[in-house]
mmCIF file of C-alpha atoms and ligand atoms in Angstrom:
data_model
loop_
_atom_site.group_PDB
_atom_site.id
_atom_site.type_symbol
_atom_site.label_atom_id
_atom_site.label_comp_id
_atom_site.label_asym_id
_atom_site.label_seq_id
_atom_site.Cartn_x
_atom_site.Cartn_y
_atom_site.Cartn_z
ATOM 1 C CA MET A 1 -10.796 -9.506 -59.662
ATOM 2 C CA GLU A 2 -11.073 -6.698 -57.161
ATOM 3 C CA ARG A 3 -8.181 -8.180 -55.155
ATOM 4 C CA MET A 4 -6.060 -8.289 -58.292
ATOM 5 C CA ASN A 5 -6.763 -4.634 -58.982
ATOM 6 C CA GLN A 6 -5.717 -3.753 -55.472
ATOM 7 C CA LYS A 7 -2.500 -5.658 -55.929
ATOM 8 C CA GLU A 8 -1.859 -3.928 -59.249
ATOM 9 C CA MET A 9 -2.435 -0.582 -57.605
ATOM 10 C CA GLN A 10 0.281 -1.275 -55.022
ATOM 11 C CA ILE A 11 2.839 -1.923 -57.738
ATOM 12 C CA PRO A 12 4.143 1.418 -58.967
ATOM 13 C CA GLN A 13 4.201 1.984 -62.714
ATOM 14 C CA PRO A 14 6.307 4.468 -64.684
ATOM 15 C CA ILE A 15 3.296 6.600 -65.517
ATOM 16 C CA ARG A 16 3.084 10.251 -64.539
ATOM 17 C CA GLU A 17 -0.348 11.101 -63.205
ATOM 18 C CA SER A 18 -0.262 14.794 -64.104
ATOM 19 C CA ASP A 19 0.208 14.357 -67.855
ATOM 20 C CA GLY A 20 -0.263 10.629 -68.485
ATOM 21 C CA ALA A 21 3.282 10.237 -69.856
ATOM 22 C CA GLY A 22 4.868 6.765 -69.663
ATOM 23 C CA ALA A 23 3.419 3.252 -69.758
ATOM 24 C CA THR A 24 3.289 0.160 -67.573
ATOM 25 C CA ASP A 25 6.461 -1.853 -67.062
ATOM 26 C CA PHE A 26 5.997 -5.513 -68.113
ATOM 27 C CA GLY A 27 9.277 -6.452 -66.469
ATOM 28 C CA PRO A 28 11.836 -7.755 -65.825
ATOM 29 C CA ARG A 29 12.002 -5.279 -62.986
ATOM 30 C CA ASP A 30 12.986 -4.986 -59.320
ATOM 31 C CA ILE A 31 9.701 -3.843 -57.803
ATOM 32 C CA LEU A 32 11.133 -3.278 -54.317
ATOM 33 C CA ARG A 33 13.762 -0.969 -55.801
ATOM 34 C CA ASP A 34 11.116 0.859 -57.829
ATOM 35 C CA MET A 35 9.040 1.359 -54.671
ATOM 36 C CA GLU A 36 12.062 2.816 -52.911
ATOM 37 C CA ASN A 37 12.668 5.272 -55.745
ATOM 38 C CA PRO A 38 9.292 6.807 -56.670
ATOM 39 C CA ASP A 39 10.871 10.010 -57.997
ATOM 40 C CA MET A 40 13.271 8.095 -60.221
ATOM 41 C CA LEU A 41 10.531 5.793 -61.573
ATOM 42 C CA VAL A 42 8.257 8.795 -62.156
ATOM 43 C CA PRO A 43 10.472 11.893 -62.214
ATOM 44 C CA PRO A 44 8.884 15.303 -61.671
ATOM 45 C CA VAL A 45 8.247 17.078 -64.999
ATOM 46 C CA THR A 46 10.890 19.611 -63.944
ATOM 47 C CA ASP A 47 13.684 16.999 -64.106
ATOM 48 C CA ALA A 48 15.754 17.325 -67.287
ATOM 49 C CA GLY A 49 19.205 16.869 -68.768
ATOM 50 C CA LEU A 50 22.205 14.859 -67.675
ATOM 51 C CA LEU A 51 23.386 14.615 -64.088
ATOM 52 C CA PRO A 52 25.617 11.777 -62.883
ATOM 53 C CA ASN A 53 24.444 9.409 -60.151
ATOM 54 C CA LEU A 54 24.257 11.197 -56.770
ATOM 55 C CA LYS A 55 23.184 8.296 -54.595
ATOM 56 C CA PHE A 56 24.690 5.107 -53.229
ATOM 57 C CA SER A 57 23.376 2.861 -50.477
ATOM 58 C CA PHE A 58 25.557 1.150 -47.886
ATOM 59 C CA SER A 59 23.277 -1.850 -48.571
ATOM 60 C CA ASP A 60 24.934 -2.151 -52.008
ATOM 61 C CA THR A 61 28.484 -2.344 -50.662
ATOM 62 C CA HIS A 62 30.843 -5.162 -49.716
ATOM 63 C CA MET A 63 30.704 -6.133 -46.029
ATOM 64 C CA GLN A 64 34.059 -6.797 -44.344
ATOM 65 C CA LEU A 65 33.171 -9.301 -41.585
ATOM 66 C CA ASN A 66 35.665 -9.906 -38.787
ATOM 67 C CA GLN A 67 35.615 -11.345 -35.266
ATOM 68 C CA GLY A 68 34.820 -8.190 -33.318
ATOM 69 C CA GLY A 69 32.753 -6.320 -35.879
ATOM 70 C CA TRP A 70 32.278 -5.325 -39.503
ATOM 71 C CA SER A 71 32.779 -2.439 -41.893
ATOM 72 C CA ARG A 72 31.594 -1.300 -45.302
ATOM 73 C CA GLU A 73 32.462 1.791 -47.270
ATOM 74 C CA ILE A 74 31.343 4.155 -50.024
ATOM 75 C CA THR A 75 34.263 5.721 -51.898
ATOM 76 C CA VAL A 76 34.877 6.997 -55.448
ATOM 77 C CA ARG A 77 34.930 3.317 -56.468
ATOM 78 C CA ASP A 78 31.186 3.178 -55.709
ATOM 79 C CA LEU A 79 30.099 6.802 -56.249
ATOM 80 C CA PRO A 80 32.592 8.269 -58.746
ATOM 81 C CA ILE A 81 31.458 11.890 -58.404
ATOM 82 C CA ALA A 82 32.212 11.884 -54.651
ATOM 83 C CA THR A 83 35.859 12.938 -54.887
ATOM 84 C CA THR A 84 36.063 15.151 -51.774
ATOM 85 C CA LEU A 85 34.971 12.720 -49.048
ATOM 86 C CA ALA A 86 34.633 8.955 -48.510
ATOM 87 C CA GLY A 87 32.550 7.214 -45.846
ATOM 88 C CA VAL A 88 32.804 4.044 -43.792
ATOM 89 C CA ASN A 89 30.004 2.474 -41.732
ATOM 90 C CA MET A 90 31.514 0.378 -38.919
ATOM 91 C CA ARG A 91 30.190 -1.824 -36.118
ATOM 92 C CA LEU A 92 32.289 -2.979 -33.156
ATOM 93 C CA THR A 93 31.104 -5.601 -30.653
ATOM 94 C CA PRO A 94 31.595 -5.095 -26.895
ATOM 95 C CA GLY A 95 35.404 -5.176 -26.662
ATOM 96 C CA GLY A 96 35.788 -5.276 -30.483
ATOM 97 C CA VAL A 97 38.798 -3.227 -31.648
ATOM 98 C CA ARG A 98 39.590 -1.293 -34.821
ATOM 99 C CA GLU A 99 43.311 -1.837 -34.441
ATOM 100 C CA LEU A 100 46.074 0.738 -33.892
ATOM 101 C CA HIS A 101 46.543 2.420 -37.275
ATOM 102 C CA TRP A 102 46.958 5.703 -39.140
ATOM 103 C CA HIS A 103 46.373 7.079 -42.620
ATOM 104 C CA GLN A 104 47.177 9.967 -44.948
ATOM 105 C CA GLN A 105 43.629 11.366 -44.636
ATOM 106 C CA ALA A 106 41.873 13.089 -41.732
ATOM 107 C CA GLU A 107 39.154 11.021 -40.020
ATOM 108 C CA TRP A 108 35.862 12.577 -38.870
ATOM 109 C CA ALA A 109 33.306 10.346 -37.159
ATOM 110 C CA PHE A 110 29.739 10.341 -35.841
ATOM 111 C CA MET A 111 28.619 7.792 -33.229
ATOM 112 C CA ILE A 112 25.256 6.410 -34.403
ATOM 113 C CA MET A 113 24.596 3.965 -31.578
ATOM 114 C CA GLY A 114 26.404 2.691 -28.489
ATOM 115 C CA ARG A 115 29.727 3.759 -26.999
ATOM 116 C CA ALA A 116 33.415 3.406 -27.825
ATOM 117 C CA ARG A 117 36.798 4.336 -26.417
ATOM 118 C CA VAL A 118 39.126 6.161 -28.794
ATOM 119 C CA THR A 119 42.869 6.670 -28.352
ATOM 120 C CA ALA A 120 45.453 8.763 -30.212
ATOM 121 C CA VAL A 121 48.982 10.109 -29.778
ATOM 122 C CA ASP A 122 50.183 13.194 -31.630
ATOM 123 C CA GLN A 123 53.588 14.104 -33.074
ATOM 124 C CA GLN A 124 54.590 15.918 -29.875
ATOM 125 C CA GLY A 125 53.996 12.937 -27.619
ATOM 126 C CA ARG A 126 50.652 14.216 -26.304
ATOM 127 C CA ASN A 127 47.999 11.562 -25.945
ATOM 128 C CA PHE A 128 44.229 11.481 -26.074
ATOM 129 C CA ILE A 129 41.992 8.793 -24.528
ATOM 130 C CA ALA A 130 38.247 9.394 -24.413
ATOM 131 C CA ASP A 131 34.888 7.598 -24.376
ATOM 132 C CA VAL A 132 32.393 8.595 -27.053
ATOM 133 C CA ASP A 133 28.619 8.251 -26.775
ATOM 134 C CA LYS A 134 25.700 8.352 -29.204
ATOM 135 C CA GLY A 135 25.737 11.661 -31.101
ATOM 136 C CA ASP A 136 29.396 12.426 -30.302
ATOM 137 C CA LEU A 137 32.014 13.169 -32.963
ATOM 138 C CA TRP A 138 35.725 12.600 -33.185
ATOM 139 C CA TYR A 139 38.401 13.957 -35.513
ATOM 140 C CA PHE A 140 41.882 12.578 -36.051
ATOM 141 C CA PRO A 141 44.247 14.715 -38.152
ATOM 142 C CA PRO A 142 46.063 13.046 -41.074
ATOM 143 C CA GLY A 143 48.970 10.839 -40.023
ATOM 144 C CA ILE A 144 47.986 10.729 -36.334
ATOM 145 C CA PRO A 145 47.860 7.127 -35.000
ATOM 146 C CA HIS A 146 44.644 6.056 -33.293
ATOM 147 C CA SER A 147 42.303 3.197 -32.320
ATOM 148 C CA ILE A 148 38.616 2.593 -31.576
ATOM 149 C CA GLN A 149 37.193 -0.028 -29.197
ATOM 150 C CA GLY A 150 33.552 -0.924 -28.474
ATOM 151 C CA LEU A 151 32.527 -0.535 -24.822
ATOM 152 C CA ALA A 152 30.041 -2.741 -22.925
ATOM 153 C CA GLU A 153 27.089 -2.011 -25.263
ATOM 154 C CA GLY A 154 29.107 -2.225 -28.496
ATOM 155 C CA CYS A 155 28.684 0.520 -31.087
ATOM 156 C CA GLU A 156 28.042 1.533 -34.684
ATOM 157 C CA PHE A 157 29.411 4.700 -36.269
ATOM 158 C CA LEU A 158 30.050 6.583 -39.491
ATOM 159 C CA LEU A 159 33.605 7.517 -40.452
ATOM 160 C CA VAL A 160 34.222 10.250 -43.020
ATOM 161 C CA PHE A 161 37.623 10.810 -44.670
ATOM 162 C CA ASP A 162 38.669 13.987 -46.493
ATOM 163 C CA ASP A 163 39.552 12.186 -49.754
ATOM 164 C CA GLY A 164 37.046 10.289 -51.929
ATOM 165 C CA ASN A 165 39.813 7.899 -52.931
ATOM 166 C CA PHE A 166 40.312 6.677 -49.341
ATOM 167 C CA SER A 167 39.724 3.043 -48.401
ATOM 168 C CA ASP A 168 39.649 1.818 -44.802
ATOM 169 C CA LEU A 169 41.003 -1.522 -46.051
ATOM 170 C CA ASN A 170 44.147 0.270 -47.190
ATOM 171 C CA THR A 171 45.412 2.105 -44.098
ATOM 172 C CA LEU A 172 48.756 1.860 -42.276
ATOM 173 C CA SER A 173 48.260 -0.559 -39.388
ATOM 174 C CA ILE A 174 50.576 -1.662 -36.593
ATOM 175 C CA SER A 175 50.044 -5.405 -37.259
ATOM 176 C CA ASP A 176 50.798 -4.973 -40.967
ATOM 177 C CA TRP A 177 54.017 -3.096 -40.198
ATOM 178 C CA PHE A 178 55.136 -5.725 -37.678
ATOM 179 C CA ALA A 179 54.401 -8.447 -40.255
ATOM 180 C CA HIS A 180 56.460 -6.705 -42.931
ATOM 181 C CA THR A 181 59.524 -5.701 -40.927
ATOM 182 C CA PRO A 182 62.451 -8.172 -40.604
ATOM 183 C CA LYS A 183 62.370 -9.648 -37.090
ATOM 184 C CA GLU A 184 66.027 -8.691 -36.491
ATOM 185 C CA VAL A 185 65.049 -5.076 -37.214
ATOM 186 C CA LEU A 186 62.151 -5.290 -34.733
ATOM 187 C CA SER A 187 64.663 -6.769 -32.274
ATOM 188 C CA ALA A 188 67.143 -3.914 -32.814
ATOM 189 C CA ASN A 189 64.387 -1.293 -32.669
ATOM 190 C CA PHE A 190 62.868 -2.371 -29.356
ATOM 191 C CA GLY A 191 66.092 -3.730 -27.798
ATOM 192 C CA VAL A 192 64.707 -7.196 -27.080
ATOM 193 C CA PRO A 193 65.692 -10.602 -28.542
ATOM 194 C CA VAL A 194 64.278 -11.811 -31.894
ATOM 195 C CA SER A 195 62.453 -14.543 -29.972
ATOM 196 C CA ALA A 196 60.223 -11.823 -28.466
ATOM 197 C CA PHE A 197 58.598 -11.450 -31.932
ATOM 198 C CA GLU A 198 57.847 -15.119 -32.607
ATOM 199 C CA SER A 199 54.097 -14.681 -32.272
ATOM 200 C CA VAL A 200 53.539 -11.326 -34.014
ATOM 201 C CA PRO A 201 50.674 -11.243 -36.572
ATOM 202 C CA ASP A 202 51.546 -12.320 -40.129
ATOM 203 C CA GLY A 203 49.398 -9.600 -41.703
ATOM 204 C CA GLN A 204 46.923 -6.801 -41.054
ATOM 205 C CA ILE A 205 44.436 -7.666 -38.310
ATOM 206 C CA TYR A 206 42.067 -4.693 -39.011
ATOM 207 C CA ILE A 207 39.283 -5.562 -36.515
ATOM 208 C CA PHE A 208 39.660 -8.065 -33.665
ATOM 209 C CA GLN A 209 37.746 -9.254 -30.610
ATOM 210 C CA ASP A 210 39.181 -8.215 -27.250
ATOM 211 C CA GLU A 211 37.911 -7.945 -23.677
ATOM 212 C CA VAL A 212 35.679 -4.979 -22.805
ATOM 213 C CA PRO A 213 38.094 -2.446 -21.302
ATOM 214 C CA GLY A 214 37.707 -1.249 -17.703
ATOM 215 C CA PRO A 215 36.732 2.282 -16.688
ATOM 216 C CA ILE A 216 38.624 5.012 -18.509
ATOM 217 C CA GLU A 217 40.520 5.916 -15.299
ATOM 218 C CA SER A 218 41.951 2.389 -15.195
ATOM 219 C CA GLN A 219 43.445 2.878 -18.689
ATOM 220 C CA ALA A 220 44.958 6.305 -18.105
ATOM 221 C CA VAL A 221 48.504 6.672 -19.494
ATOM 222 C CA PRO A 222 50.293 9.791 -18.230
ATOM 223 C CA ALA A 223 52.086 11.477 -21.137
ATOM 224 C CA PRO A 224 55.131 13.663 -20.348
ATOM 225 C CA GLU A 225 53.771 16.353 -22.681
ATOM 226 C CA GLY A 226 50.185 16.032 -21.427
ATOM 227 C CA SER A 227 47.046 15.724 -23.543
ATOM 228 C CA VAL A 228 46.412 17.123 -27.046
ATOM 229 C CA PRO A 229 45.594 20.880 -26.890
ATOM 230 C CA ASN A 230 42.393 20.648 -28.937
ATOM 231 C CA SER A 231 40.104 17.778 -27.959
ATOM 232 C CA PHE A 232 39.633 15.196 -30.699
ATOM 233 C CA VAL A 233 36.013 14.701 -29.470
ATOM 234 C CA HIS A 234 32.945 16.948 -29.763
ATOM 235 C CA ARG A 235 29.511 16.233 -28.189
ATOM 236 C CA LEU A 236 27.375 17.220 -31.180
ATOM 237 C CA LEU A 237 23.997 15.952 -29.945
ATOM 238 C CA GLN A 238 24.530 17.842 -26.654
ATOM 239 C CA GLN A 239 25.021 21.055 -28.625
ATOM 240 C CA PRO A 240 21.825 23.191 -28.480
ATOM 241 C CA PRO A 241 20.209 23.003 -31.929
ATOM 242 C CA LEU A 242 19.030 25.903 -34.082
ATOM 243 C CA VAL A 243 15.297 25.219 -33.991
ATOM 244 C CA THR A 244 13.033 26.204 -36.881
ATOM 245 C CA PRO A 245 9.369 25.332 -37.432
ATOM 246 C CA GLY A 246 10.077 22.225 -39.520
ATOM 247 C CA GLY A 247 13.014 20.775 -37.623
ATOM 248 C CA SER A 248 16.449 21.589 -36.273
ATOM 249 C CA VAL A 249 20.078 22.006 -37.310
ATOM 250 C CA ARG A 250 23.330 21.525 -35.401
ATOM 251 C CA ILE A 251 26.333 23.003 -37.197
ATOM 252 C CA VAL A 252 29.856 21.872 -36.338
ATOM 253 C CA ASP A 253 33.092 23.102 -37.892
ATOM 254 C CA SER A 254 36.465 24.453 -36.753
ATOM 255 C CA SER A 255 34.744 27.415 -35.054
ATOM 256 C CA ASN A 256 33.213 25.200 -32.336
ATOM 257 C CA PHE A 257 35.290 22.007 -32.809
ATOM 258 C CA PRO A 258 38.775 23.485 -33.322
ATOM 259 C CA ALA A 259 40.478 20.155 -34.099
ATOM 260 C CA SER A 260 38.245 19.627 -37.143
ATOM 261 C CA VAL A 261 40.034 21.787 -39.690
ATOM 262 C CA THR A 262 39.164 19.835 -42.856
ATOM 263 C CA VAL A 263 35.606 18.631 -42.243
ATOM 264 C CA ALA A 264 32.529 20.781 -41.520
ATOM 265 C CA ALA A 265 29.087 19.309 -40.938
ATOM 266 C CA ALA A 266 25.440 19.902 -40.063
ATOM 267 C CA LEU A 267 23.186 17.395 -38.337
ATOM 268 C CA VAL A 268 19.721 18.116 -39.724
ATOM 269 C CA GLU A 269 16.317 17.026 -38.417
ATOM 270 C CA ILE A 270 13.309 17.394 -40.743
ATOM 271 C CA HIS A 271 9.815 16.627 -39.448
ATOM 272 C CA PRO A 272 7.292 14.772 -41.658
ATOM 273 C CA GLY A 273 5.953 17.175 -44.270
ATOM 274 C CA ALA A 274 8.798 19.661 -43.799
ATOM 275 C CA MET A 275 11.807 20.444 -45.981
ATOM 276 C CA ARG A 276 15.337 21.798 -45.822
ATOM 277 C CA GLU A 277 14.910 24.936 -47.912
ATOM 278 C CA LEU A 278 16.276 25.631 -51.426
ATOM 279 C CA HIS A 279 19.944 26.550 -50.966
ATOM 280 C CA TRP A 280 23.512 25.858 -52.019
ATOM 281 C CA HIS A 281 26.992 25.886 -50.522
ATOM 282 C CA PRO A 282 29.650 28.358 -51.746
ATOM 283 C CA ASN A 283 32.624 26.438 -50.346
ATOM 284 C CA ASN A 284 32.612 22.780 -51.451
ATOM 285 C CA ASP A 285 30.716 19.624 -52.478
ATOM 286 C CA GLU A 286 28.241 18.151 -49.970
ATOM 287 C CA TRP A 287 28.439 14.499 -48.826
ATOM 288 C CA GLN A 288 25.264 13.321 -47.095
ATOM 289 C CA TYR A 289 24.504 10.408 -44.812
ATOM 290 C CA TYR A 290 20.878 9.549 -44.103
ATOM 291 C CA ILE A 291 20.410 8.335 -40.524
ATOM 292 C CA SER A 292 16.644 7.767 -40.316
ATOM 293 C CA GLY A 293 13.463 8.338 -42.271
ATOM 294 C CA GLN A 294 13.168 8.986 -45.986
ATOM 295 C CA GLY A 295 13.261 11.976 -48.270
ATOM 296 C CA ARG A 296 13.913 13.289 -51.716
ATOM 297 C CA MET A 297 16.375 15.777 -53.124
ATOM 298 C CA THR A 298 16.419 17.521 -56.474
ATOM 299 C CA VAL A 299 19.814 18.809 -57.542
ATOM 300 C CA PHE A 300 19.851 21.742 -59.985
ATOM 301 C CA ALA A 301 23.007 21.965 -62.086
ATOM 302 C CA GLY A 302 22.191 24.909 -64.363
ATOM 303 C CA ASN A 303 21.767 24.837 -68.146
ATOM 304 C CA GLY A 304 18.277 23.309 -67.842
ATOM 305 C CA THR A 305 19.559 20.341 -65.856
ATOM 306 C CA ALA A 306 17.944 18.936 -62.692
ATOM 307 C CA ARG A 307 17.510 15.420 -61.307
ATOM 308 C CA THR A 308 15.549 14.067 -58.359
ATOM 309 C CA PHE A 309 16.728 11.228 -56.109
ATOM 310 C CA ASN A 310 15.076 9.353 -53.241
ATOM 311 C CA TYR A 311 17.022 8.620 -50.066
ATOM 312 C CA ARG A 312 16.413 6.561 -46.943
ATOM 313 C CA ALA A 313 18.297 5.512 -43.815
ATOM 314 C CA GLY A 314 21.679 4.038 -44.783
ATOM 315 C CA ASP A 315 21.997 5.958 -48.068
ATOM 316 C CA VAL A 316 24.705 8.404 -49.080
ATOM 317 C CA GLY A 317 23.854 11.446 -51.205
ATOM 318 C CA TYR A 318 26.134 13.912 -52.946
ATOM 319 C CA VAL A 319 25.789 17.464 -54.242
ATOM 320 C CA PRO A 320 28.560 18.937 -56.419
ATOM 321 C CA PHE A 321 29.964 22.342 -55.410
ATOM 322 C CA ALA A 322 27.415 25.205 -55.582
ATOM 323 C CA PHE A 323 24.614 23.174 -57.206
ATOM 324 C CA GLY A 324 21.150 24.168 -55.906
ATOM 325 C CA HIS A 325 19.133 21.654 -53.873
ATOM 326 C CA TYR A 326 16.471 21.017 -51.207
ATOM 327 C CA ILE A 327 15.725 17.986 -49.044
ATOM 328 C CA GLN A 328 12.093 17.139 -48.378
ATOM 329 C CA ASN A 329 10.825 14.597 -45.839
ATOM 330 C CA THR A 330 8.582 12.270 -47.876
ATOM 331 C CA GLY A 331 7.858 9.784 -45.084
ATOM 332 C CA THR A 332 5.878 9.596 -41.858
ATOM 333 C CA GLU A 333 8.840 9.611 -39.443
ATOM 334 C CA THR A 334 11.440 12.264 -38.697
ATOM 335 C CA LEU A 335 14.223 12.478 -41.278
ATOM 336 C CA TRP A 336 17.693 12.835 -39.751
ATOM 337 C CA PHE A 337 20.725 13.295 -41.957
ATOM 338 C CA LEU A 338 24.268 14.626 -41.890
ATOM 339 C CA GLU A 339 25.585 17.044 -44.494
ATOM 340 C CA MET A 340 29.370 17.174 -44.633
ATOM 341 C CA PHE A 341 31.926 19.294 -46.440
ATOM 342 C CA LYS A 342 35.657 19.123 -46.962
ATOM 343 C CA SER A 343 36.155 22.543 -45.394
ATOM 344 C CA ASP A 344 37.118 24.268 -42.145
ATOM 345 C CA ARG A 345 33.689 25.968 -42.054
ATOM 346 C CA PHE A 346 30.021 25.400 -42.737
ATOM 347 C CA GLU A 347 28.650 27.776 -45.393
ATOM 348 C CA ASP A 348 25.195 27.992 -46.880
ATOM 349 C CA VAL A 349 23.357 30.393 -49.228
ATOM 350 C CA SER A 350 19.574 30.504 -48.865
ATOM 351 C CA LEU A 351 17.575 31.237 -52.040
ATOM 352 C CA ASN A 352 14.934 32.921 -49.897
ATOM 353 C CA GLN A 353 17.439 35.165 -48.138
ATOM 354 C CA TRP A 354 19.222 36.082 -51.361
ATOM 355 C CA MET A 355 15.923 37.273 -52.823
ATOM 356 C CA ALA A 356 14.963 39.069 -49.591
ATOM 357 C CA LEU A 357 18.189 41.079 -49.578
ATOM 358 C CA THR A 358 18.041 42.128 -53.245
ATOM 359 C CA PRO A 359 16.102 45.195 -54.496
ATOM 360 C CA LYS A 360 12.435 44.180 -54.605
ATOM 361 C CA GLN A 361 11.689 45.523 -58.098
ATOM 362 C CA LEU A 362 14.630 43.590 -59.558
ATOM 363 C CA VAL A 363 13.587 40.297 -57.923
ATOM 364 C CA SER A 364 9.959 40.772 -58.815
ATOM 365 C CA ASP A 365 10.656 41.525 -62.474
ATOM 366 C CA ASN A 366 13.206 38.713 -62.762
ATOM 367 C CA VAL A 367 10.971 35.835 -61.706
ATOM 368 C CA TYR A 368 7.602 37.473 -62.473
ATOM 369 C CA ALA A 369 6.979 37.251 -58.735
ATOM 370 C CA SER A 370 3.457 37.554 -57.377
ATOM 371 C CA PRO A 371 2.825 39.913 -54.427
ATOM 372 C CA GLU A 372 2.356 36.787 -52.261
ATOM 373 C CA LEU A 373 5.843 35.565 -53.113
ATOM 374 C CA MET A 374 7.429 38.984 -52.523
ATOM 375 C CA HIS A 375 5.690 39.158 -49.143
ATOM 376 C CA ALA A 376 6.988 35.713 -48.127
ATOM 377 C CA LEU A 377 10.703 36.536 -48.630
ATOM 378 C CA ARG A 378 12.651 36.465 -45.352
ATOM 379 C CA LYS A 379 16.067 37.364 -44.071
ATOM 380 C CA THR A 380 17.099 34.248 -42.172
ATOM 381 C CA LYS A 381 19.873 33.737 -39.686
ATOM 382 C CA TRP A 382 20.712 30.138 -40.378
ATOM 383 C CA PRO A 383 19.910 27.161 -42.612
ATOM 384 C CA VAL A 384 16.189 26.709 -42.384
ATOM 385 C CA VAL A 385 14.028 23.645 -42.204
ATOM 386 C CA LYS A 386 10.472 24.708 -42.773
ATOM 387 C CA TYR A 387 6.910 23.655 -43.256
ATOM 388 C CA PRO A 388 5.244 24.734 -46.475
ATOM 389 C CA GLY A 389 3.523 28.081 -45.941
ATOM 390 C CA ILE A 390 5.005 28.813 -42.512
ATOM 391 C CA PRO A 391 7.461 31.706 -42.559
ATOM 392 C CA PRO A 392 10.946 30.820 -41.268
ATOM 393 C CA VAL A 393 12.674 32.522 -38.367
ATOM 394 C CA ILE A 394 12.984 36.254 -38.992
ATOM 395 C CA GLU A 395 16.242 38.013 -38.258
HETATM 396 MN MN1 MN B 401 41.271 5.531 -38.850
HETATM 397 MN MN1 MN B 402 22.942 21.377 -48.638
#
């Protein structure tokens, strides 16, 4: 009997402790899902009104399996509100290649694990060949042809495209073009006999297994016009972070990664028990990718509307333009996530700072603020991750 009670206690029920609202769920139910979403099963009393879904997990997507790797994506087809950006999670084996291709959208990427070699050639005949490591980014402008190949350790990365409607399964690839061009045209174009095209692919290859390439020096291709003027790679994890008591933030946009003119991002670290403060962004929607740990976010949409979601490694979150939100680490390990914006710059408005820079009497009278609250208001220099009760960095 006692064992049964223990077991019952481990199964979460839609009952709010604070006011007793709700009742047990007899089922059918997906208990594992309910355990992953405690704030959806038992929403805070402050949640109210209608907000569309702001969460999608890569675990709920279709896996494209190829020799040489795999990919899966979250686009407007999966998360309809996410119109500004789309994301692809891709794995390449040692030597595995994401084939030579291009697309109408810009491509921003974060290397999660391992190493890869990327190549690109721009419209002025300038090329770019570089190796990317864990924590590095790359950015390919729209229409610029490129490739990605796993090095000796293989790799896994996140790709972000500046259009929610993007699909990585619908790009312009070299194999697809060869397959859909008359062979006599290929012959005329390259000035070699038709027989030279007997073995070209009969459709898009997408990802294929190849040999691990040699050292980057061995693959150098001198370009008459030299290399691209703005590097397509940025070493984000090597960038010194802005450190605050509850974690750290690394901000990257066109000011420190000049090539990246349509995607801005912040890599955020939140220690257990800490939170990314209440804030919003005055430039665009926010597309989030959770790298490790778990947390919760409440999105405030105005007009009495707010909804809380739970996120964990491998999930994508979304915040519509200017909606208020926070991200709190609800687990026992460090929460790492990326916040991304279709913008040339990172912008953030802190609730705390707004209040700190507004006449005290006005703020105090507006929210019936206690002296303790008024005393805690701070002018902050940058997006803050903080522990409850510990003042953030003071300007
Ligand atoms: Mn691409
Ligand atoms: Mn944010």
